[in-house]
Coordinates of C-alpha atoms in Angstrom, one line a residue:
M1 CA 14.0 44.3 -30.3
S2 CA 13.0 45.3 -26.8
E3 CA 12.2 42.8 -24.1
S4 CA 8.6 44.0 -23.9
A5 CA 8.1 43.5 -27.6
K6 CA 9.5 40.0 -27.3
A7 CA 7.1 39.2 -24.5
H8 CA 4.1 40.2 -26.5
H9 CA 5.3 38.5 -29.7
P10 CA 3.1 35.5 -30.4
G11 CA 5.0 32.2 -30.3
P12 CA 4.8 29.5 -32.9
P13 CA 1.6 27.4 -33.0
V14 CA 1.6 24.4 -30.8
K15 CA 1.8 21.0 -32.6
G16 CA -1.7 19.6 -33.1
E17 CA -3.3 23.0 -32.6
K18 CA -5.4 24.4 -35.5
S19 CA -4.5 27.9 -36.7
Q20 CA -6.2 30.3 -39.0
C21 CA -3.5 29.7 -41.6
S22 CA -4.0 25.9 -41.6
D23 CA -7.8 26.0 -41.5
F24 CA -9.5 29.2 -42.4
S25 CA -13.0 27.9 -41.4
Y26 CA -11.9 26.9 -37.8
V27 CA -13.7 28.9 -35.1
G28 CA -12.7 27.1 -31.9
I29 CA -16.0 26.0 -30.5
D30 CA -14.5 22.6 -29.6
A31 CA -12.2 24.4 -27.0
I32 CA -15.2 24.5 -24.7
L33 CA -14.5 20.9 -23.7
E34 CA -11.1 21.8 -22.5
Q35 CA -12.5 24.7 -20.6
M36 CA -15.1 22.5 -18.9
R37 CA -12.4 19.9 -18.1
R38 CA -10.2 22.5 -16.4
K39 CA -13.1 23.9 -14.4
A40 CA -14.2 20.5 -13.3
M41 CA -10.6 19.6 -12.3
K42 CA -10.4 22.7 -10.1
Q43 CA -13.8 22.1 -8.4
G44 CA -13.4 18.4 -7.9
F45 CA -16.3 15.9 -7.7
E46 CA -18.6 14.5 -5.1
F47 CA -20.0 11.0 -4.9
N48 CA -22.1 9.6 -2.1
I49 CA -22.7 5.9 -1.9
M50 CA -24.8 4.0 0.6
I51 CA -24.3 0.3 1.5
V52 CA -27.2 -1.7 2.9
G53 CA -27.4 -5.3 4.1
Q54 CA -27.3 -7.4 7.2
S55 CA -24.0 -8.0 9.1
G56 CA -21.4 -10.4 7.8
L57 CA -22.0 -9.9 4.1
G58 CA -18.7 -8.1 3.4
K59 CA -20.0 -4.6 2.9
S60 CA -16.9 -2.9 4.3
T61 CA -14.5 -5.2 2.4
L62 CA -16.3 -4.5 -0.9
M63 CA -16.1 -0.8 -0.5
N64 CA -12.3 -1.1 0.2
T65 CA -12.0 -3.3 -2.8
L66 CA -13.9 -0.9 -5.1
F67 CA -11.7 2.1 -4.3
K68 CA -8.5 0.2 -3.4
S69 CA -8.3 2.2 -0.2
K70 CA -9.5 1.9 3.4
V71 CA -12.7 3.9 2.8
S72 CA -15.2 1.9 4.8
R73 CA -16.5 2.9 8.3
K74 CA -14.9 -0.1 10.0
S75 CA -11.5 0.7 8.4
V76 CA -11.6 4.3 9.6
Q77 CA -13.4 3.8 13.0
P78 CA -12.3 0.3 14.2
S79 CA -14.0 -0.8 17.4
P80 CA -12.6 -3.6 19.7
E81 CA -15.9 -5.3 19.7
E82 CA -18.5 -5.0 16.8
R83 CA -21.9 -5.1 18.4
I84 CA -25.2 -5.4 16.7
P85 CA -27.1 -2.1 17.4
K86 CA -30.6 -2.4 18.8
T87 CA -31.9 0.0 16.1
I88 CA -30.6 0.9 12.7
E89 CA -27.9 3.5 12.8
I90 CA -26.8 5.7 9.9
K91 CA -23.1 6.4 9.9
S92 CA -21.2 8.2 7.1
V93 CA -17.4 8.6 6.5
S94 CA -16.0 11.1 4.0
H95 CA -12.7 10.9 2.2
D96 CA -10.8 13.0 -0.3
V97 CA -9.7 10.6 -3.0
E98 CA -7.3 11.7 -5.8
E99 CA -6.2 9.8 -8.9
K100 CA -4.2 11.3 -11.8
G101 CA -5.0 14.9 -10.7
V102 CA -8.7 14.2 -10.4
R103 CA -10.1 15.0 -6.9
M104 CA -13.2 13.5 -5.5
K105 CA -15.0 13.7 -2.2
L106 CA -16.2 10.2 -1.5
T107 CA -18.8 9.7 1.2
V108 CA -19.6 6.1 2.3
I109 CA -22.8 5.8 4.2
D110 CA -23.2 2.6 6.3
T111 CA -26.4 1.2 7.9
P112 CA -25.3 -1.1 10.8
G113 CA -28.2 -2.9 12.3
F114 CA -30.3 -3.4 9.1
G115 CA -31.8 -6.8 8.9
D116 CA -30.1 -8.0 12.1
Q117 CA -33.1 -8.0 14.4
I118 CA -35.7 -10.8 15.1
N119 CA -38.4 -8.3 14.1
N120 CA -37.3 -6.3 11.0
E121 CA -40.7 -4.7 10.4
N122 CA -40.3 -1.1 9.0
C123 CA -36.5 -1.3 9.3
W124 CA -36.2 0.6 6.0
Q125 CA -37.8 3.7 7.5
P126 CA -34.7 5.2 9.1
I127 CA -32.9 4.8 5.8
M128 CA -35.8 6.4 3.8
K129 CA -35.8 9.3 6.3
F130 CA -32.1 9.8 6.0
I131 CA -32.3 10.0 2.1
N132 CA -35.2 12.4 2.3
D133 CA -33.4 14.5 4.9
Q134 CA -30.5 15.0 2.5
Y135 CA -33.0 16.1 -0.2
E136 CA -34.6 18.5 2.2
A137 CA -31.2 20.0 3.2
Y138 CA -30.4 20.6 -0.5
L139 CA -33.8 22.1 -1.1
Q140 CA -33.4 24.5 1.8
E141 CA -30.0 25.6 0.4
E142 CA -31.6 26.1 -3.0
I143 CA -34.5 28.4 -1.8
N144 CA -32.3 30.6 0.3
I145 CA -32.2 34.2 -1.0
D146 CA -28.5 34.3 -0.3
R147 CA -27.6 30.8 -1.4
K148 CA -24.0 29.5 -1.8
K149 CA -22.2 29.6 -5.1
R150 CA -21.8 25.8 -4.9
I151 CA -24.3 24.0 -2.8
P152 CA -22.7 21.1 -0.8
D153 CA -24.2 17.9 -2.2
S154 CA -25.0 15.3 0.5
R155 CA -27.7 13.6 -1.5
V156 CA -27.3 9.8 -1.7
H157 CA -26.4 9.1 -5.4
C158 CA -26.4 5.3 -5.2
C159 CA -27.4 2.5 -2.8
I160 CA -25.7 -0.9 -3.1
Y161 CA -28.1 -3.5 -1.6
F162 CA -26.4 -6.8 -0.5
I163 CA -28.4 -9.9 -1.0
P164 CA -27.4 -13.0 1.1
P165 CA -26.2 -15.9 -1.1
T166 CA -28.9 -18.3 -0.1
G167 CA -29.4 -19.6 -3.6
H168 CA -33.1 -19.8 -3.2
C169 CA -35.1 -16.5 -3.6
L170 CA -35.4 -13.0 -2.2
R171 CA -36.5 -12.6 1.4
P172 CA -39.7 -10.5 2.0
L173 CA -37.3 -8.0 3.6
D174 CA -35.3 -7.7 0.4
V175 CA -38.4 -7.2 -1.7
E176 CA -40.0 -4.7 0.6
F177 CA -36.8 -2.6 1.0
M178 CA -36.1 -2.4 -2.8
R179 CA -39.7 -1.8 -3.7
R180 CA -39.9 1.2 -1.4
L181 CA -36.4 2.6 -1.8
S182 CA -36.2 2.3 -5.6
K183 CA -38.6 5.2 -5.8
V184 CA -36.2 7.6 -4.1
V185 CA -32.7 6.4 -4.9
N186 CA -30.7 4.5 -7.5
I187 CA -30.5 0.9 -6.2
V188 CA -27.8 -1.6 -7.4
P189 CA -28.4 -5.1 -6.0
V190 CA -25.5 -7.5 -5.6
I191 CA -25.2 -11.1 -4.4
A192 CA -22.7 -10.9 -1.6
K193 CA -19.9 -13.6 -1.1
A194 CA -20.8 -15.2 -4.4
D195 CA -17.9 -17.6 -4.1
T196 CA -20.1 -19.7 -1.7
L197 CA -22.3 -20.7 -4.7
T198 CA -21.4 -22.9 -7.7
L199 CA -21.6 -21.3 -11.1
E200 CA -24.9 -23.2 -11.9
E201 CA -26.4 -22.1 -8.5
R202 CA -25.3 -18.5 -9.1
D203 CA -26.9 -18.3 -12.6
D204 CA -30.1 -19.9 -11.3
F205 CA -30.2 -17.5 -8.3
K206 CA -29.6 -14.5 -10.5
Q207 CA -32.4 -15.5 -12.9
T208 CA -34.8 -16.0 -9.9
I209 CA -34.0 -12.6 -8.5
R210 CA -34.6 -10.9 -11.9
E211 CA -38.0 -12.6 -12.2
E212 CA -38.9 -11.5 -8.6
L213 CA -37.9 -7.9 -9.3
R214 CA -40.1 -7.8 -12.4
A215 CA -43.0 -9.5 -10.6
N216 CA -42.9 -6.9 -7.8
G217 CA -42.4 -3.9 -10.1
I218 CA -39.0 -3.0 -8.7
D219 CA -37.0 -0.9 -11.0
V220 CA -33.3 -1.0 -10.1
Y221 CA -30.5 1.0 -11.8
P222 CA -30.1 1.4 -14.7
Q223 CA -33.8 2.1 -15.1
K224 CA -35.1 1.4 -18.6
E225 CA -37.3 4.5 -18.7
F226 CA -34.3 6.8 -18.4
D227 CA -32.3 5.5 -21.3
E228 CA -31.5 8.6 -23.4
D229 CA -31.1 7.0 -26.9
A230 CA -30.7 3.7 -28.7
E231 CA -27.0 3.5 -28.0
D232 CA -27.6 3.9 -24.2
R233 CA -30.4 1.3 -24.4
I234 CA -28.0 -1.3 -26.0
I235 CA -25.4 -0.7 -23.3
N236 CA -27.8 -0.7 -20.4
D237 CA -29.7 -3.8 -21.6
K238 CA -26.4 -5.7 -21.3
I239 CA -26.1 -4.4 -17.7
R240 CA -29.7 -5.3 -16.9
E241 CA -29.1 -8.8 -18.0
M242 CA -26.2 -9.2 -15.5
I243 CA -28.1 -7.7 -12.5
P244 CA -27.7 -8.6 -9.7
F245 CA -23.9 -8.7 -9.8
A246 CA -22.4 -11.7 -8.1
V247 CA -19.4 -10.2 -6.3
V248 CA -16.5 -11.2 -4.1
G249 CA -14.6 -8.6 -2.1
S250 CA -11.0 -8.8 -0.8
D251 CA -8.4 -6.3 0.2
Q252 CA -5.7 -9.0 0.5
E253 CA -3.0 -9.1 -2.2
Y254 CA -1.5 -12.3 -3.5
Q255 CA 1.1 -13.3 -6.2
V256 CA -0.4 -15.4 -9.0
N257 CA 1.7 -16.2 -12.1
G258 CA 4.1 -13.4 -11.2
K259 CA 1.3 -10.8 -10.9
R260 CA -0.1 -9.0 -7.8
I261 CA -3.8 -9.6 -7.6
L262 CA -6.6 -9.0 -5.1
G263 CA -8.2 -12.2 -4.1
R264 CA -9.3 -14.8 -1.5
K265 CA -7.0 -17.8 -0.9
T266 CA -8.6 -21.2 -0.3
K267 CA -7.2 -24.7 -0.3
W268 CA -8.6 -25.2 -3.8
G269 CA -6.9 -22.1 -5.2
T270 CA -7.1 -18.3 -5.3
I271 CA -10.3 -16.5 -6.2
E272 CA -9.3 -13.5 -8.2
V273 CA -11.6 -10.6 -7.4
E274 CA -11.0 -8.8 -10.7
N275 CA -11.2 -11.9 -12.9
I276 CA -14.6 -12.0 -14.7
A277 CA -14.3 -15.8 -14.9
H278 CA -14.4 -15.9 -11.1
C279 CA -16.9 -13.2 -10.2
E280 CA -18.6 -10.0 -11.5
F281 CA -16.9 -7.5 -9.3
A282 CA -15.2 -5.9 -12.4
Y283 CA -18.6 -5.2 -14.0
L284 CA -19.9 -3.6 -10.8
R285 CA -16.8 -1.4 -10.5
D286 CA -17.1 -0.3 -14.2
L287 CA -20.8 0.6 -13.7
L288 CA -20.3 2.6 -10.5
I289 CA -17.0 4.4 -11.4
R290 CA -15.8 4.1 -15.0
T291 CA -18.9 4.3 -17.2
H292 CA -22.0 5.4 -15.3
M293 CA -21.0 7.5 -12.3
Q294 CA -22.0 10.8 -13.9
N295 CA -25.3 9.3 -15.1
I296 CA -26.0 8.0 -11.6
K297 CA -25.5 11.6 -10.3
D298 CA -27.6 13.1 -13.1
I299 CA -30.6 10.7 -12.4
T300 CA -30.4 11.6 -8.7
G301 CA -30.6 15.3 -9.4
S302 CA -33.0 15.4 -12.3
I303 CA -35.4 12.5 -11.3
H304 CA -35.3 11.5 -7.6
Y305 CA -34.5 14.9 -6.1
E306 CA -36.8 16.7 -8.6
T307 CA -39.7 14.4 -7.6
Y308 CA -39.0 15.2 -3.9
R309 CA -38.8 19.0 -4.6
V310 CA -42.0 19.1 -6.6
R311 CA -43.9 17.2 -3.9
R312 CA -42.6 19.4 -1.1
L313 CA -43.5 22.6 -2.9
N314 CA -46.9 21.2 -3.8
E315 CA -47.4 20.4 -0.1
S316 CA -46.5 23.9 0.9
N317 CA -48.8 25.4 -1.8
G318 CA -51.7 23.1 -0.7
H319 CA -51.2 24.1 3.0
F320 CA -51.3 27.8 2.3
T321 CA -54.1 27.8 -0.3
S322 CA -56.3 26.0 2.2
L323 CA -56.2 28.9 4.6
P324 CA -59.5 30.9 4.9
A325 CA -59.9 34.0 2.8
V326 CA -59.2 37.3 4.4
E327 CA -62.2 39.7 4.6
P328 CA -61.7 43.0 2.8
K329 CA -61.4 46.2 4.8
T330 CA -64.4 48.5 5.3
N331 CA -62.9 51.2 3.1
G332 CA -63.0 48.9 0.1
L333 CA -59.3 48.2 0.0
P334 CA -58.1 44.6 0.1
A335 CA -56.7 43.4 3.4
E336 CA -53.0 42.6 3.6
Q337 CA -52.1 39.0 3.0
P338 CA -50.8 37.0 5.9
A339 CA -47.0 36.9 6.1
V340 CA -47.0 33.1 5.6
L341 CA -49.0 33.4 2.4
Q342 CA -46.6 36.0 1.0
A343 CA -43.7 33.8 1.9
N344 CA -45.4 30.9 0.2
G345 CA -45.8 33.1 -3.0
V346 CA -42.1 33.7 -3.0
A347 CA -41.3 30.0 -2.6
A348 CA -43.7 29.0 -5.3
Q349 CA -42.4 31.6 -7.7
H350 CA -38.8 30.5 -6.9
G351 CA -39.9 26.8 -7.5
A352 CA -41.3 27.7 -10.9
L353 CA -38.2 29.6 -11.9
S354 CA -35.8 26.9 -10.7
H355 CA -37.8 24.3 -12.6
E356 CA -37.6 26.3 -15.8
M357 CA -33.9 26.7 -15.4

């Protein structure tokens, strides 16, 4: 037999692979999952997470603990003297993270200066503007005639809000921030440095916060109205009962019973970060990374961004339709429409088409 014939001769079926001989009714539709996996592995993933809270609550440490890497702004851009900015600054740091062949572009957005001033009135406005600016940048890329094959996604997928461990109740600043920002981004509230509270104080504080969130109409992630089915509702109800997560962050390793663990060492013992008997960090990590990351991104794109897109297109339509009507020409032919009105028609048409798709 020639070499070319050998090359084209089909080899034996792979173990575990269905063939026509073994199953005559097999079509192969299930292979689409493997095709999607290969494509996703090639493209990689993007995840943008914002951390908000006053200084000293361990925001950078928690980010490093979540991803077991130096991903926080302070870790990447250390400064000899950390000063409190006079106004809120928005600083983002991007990393390419890879685990078991899966690549992800992780962007951590920090907000130094939030809640650190004597007068914190309207301190959420720069953060709200930043989130809307990312939606606007994505929208402008979408409505381009020559748009990119894959639009870079800088939209904020999740905002972790750090609540000081006072043990009493939410501050007016906490309530106002979450009330306003929960309408434009997925908010996950956490009690920072929860090891400063006893277990009884922690449970009472969590219960008080949940009651205040309900009383003020604040809908944090996972939102009940976005549960897809009964199974999702059961899983998410358990998560909603644990919110806010009482967390402890640490990037220091210790040996406990012959095992390497992340924890905080005190004279009373070692607080194990990933031990659910010590804190709820493991539940937060599972929510953000292992079970709900794709759902968080889906809600950002299909709910929060879509709400912004519809509002912006409606504003454009309202602006142009309010222009005065153009008088017809003397020869009976209609006058040409203004260029801005024609451009608006294209944008409106595009908006309708993209909404249908």
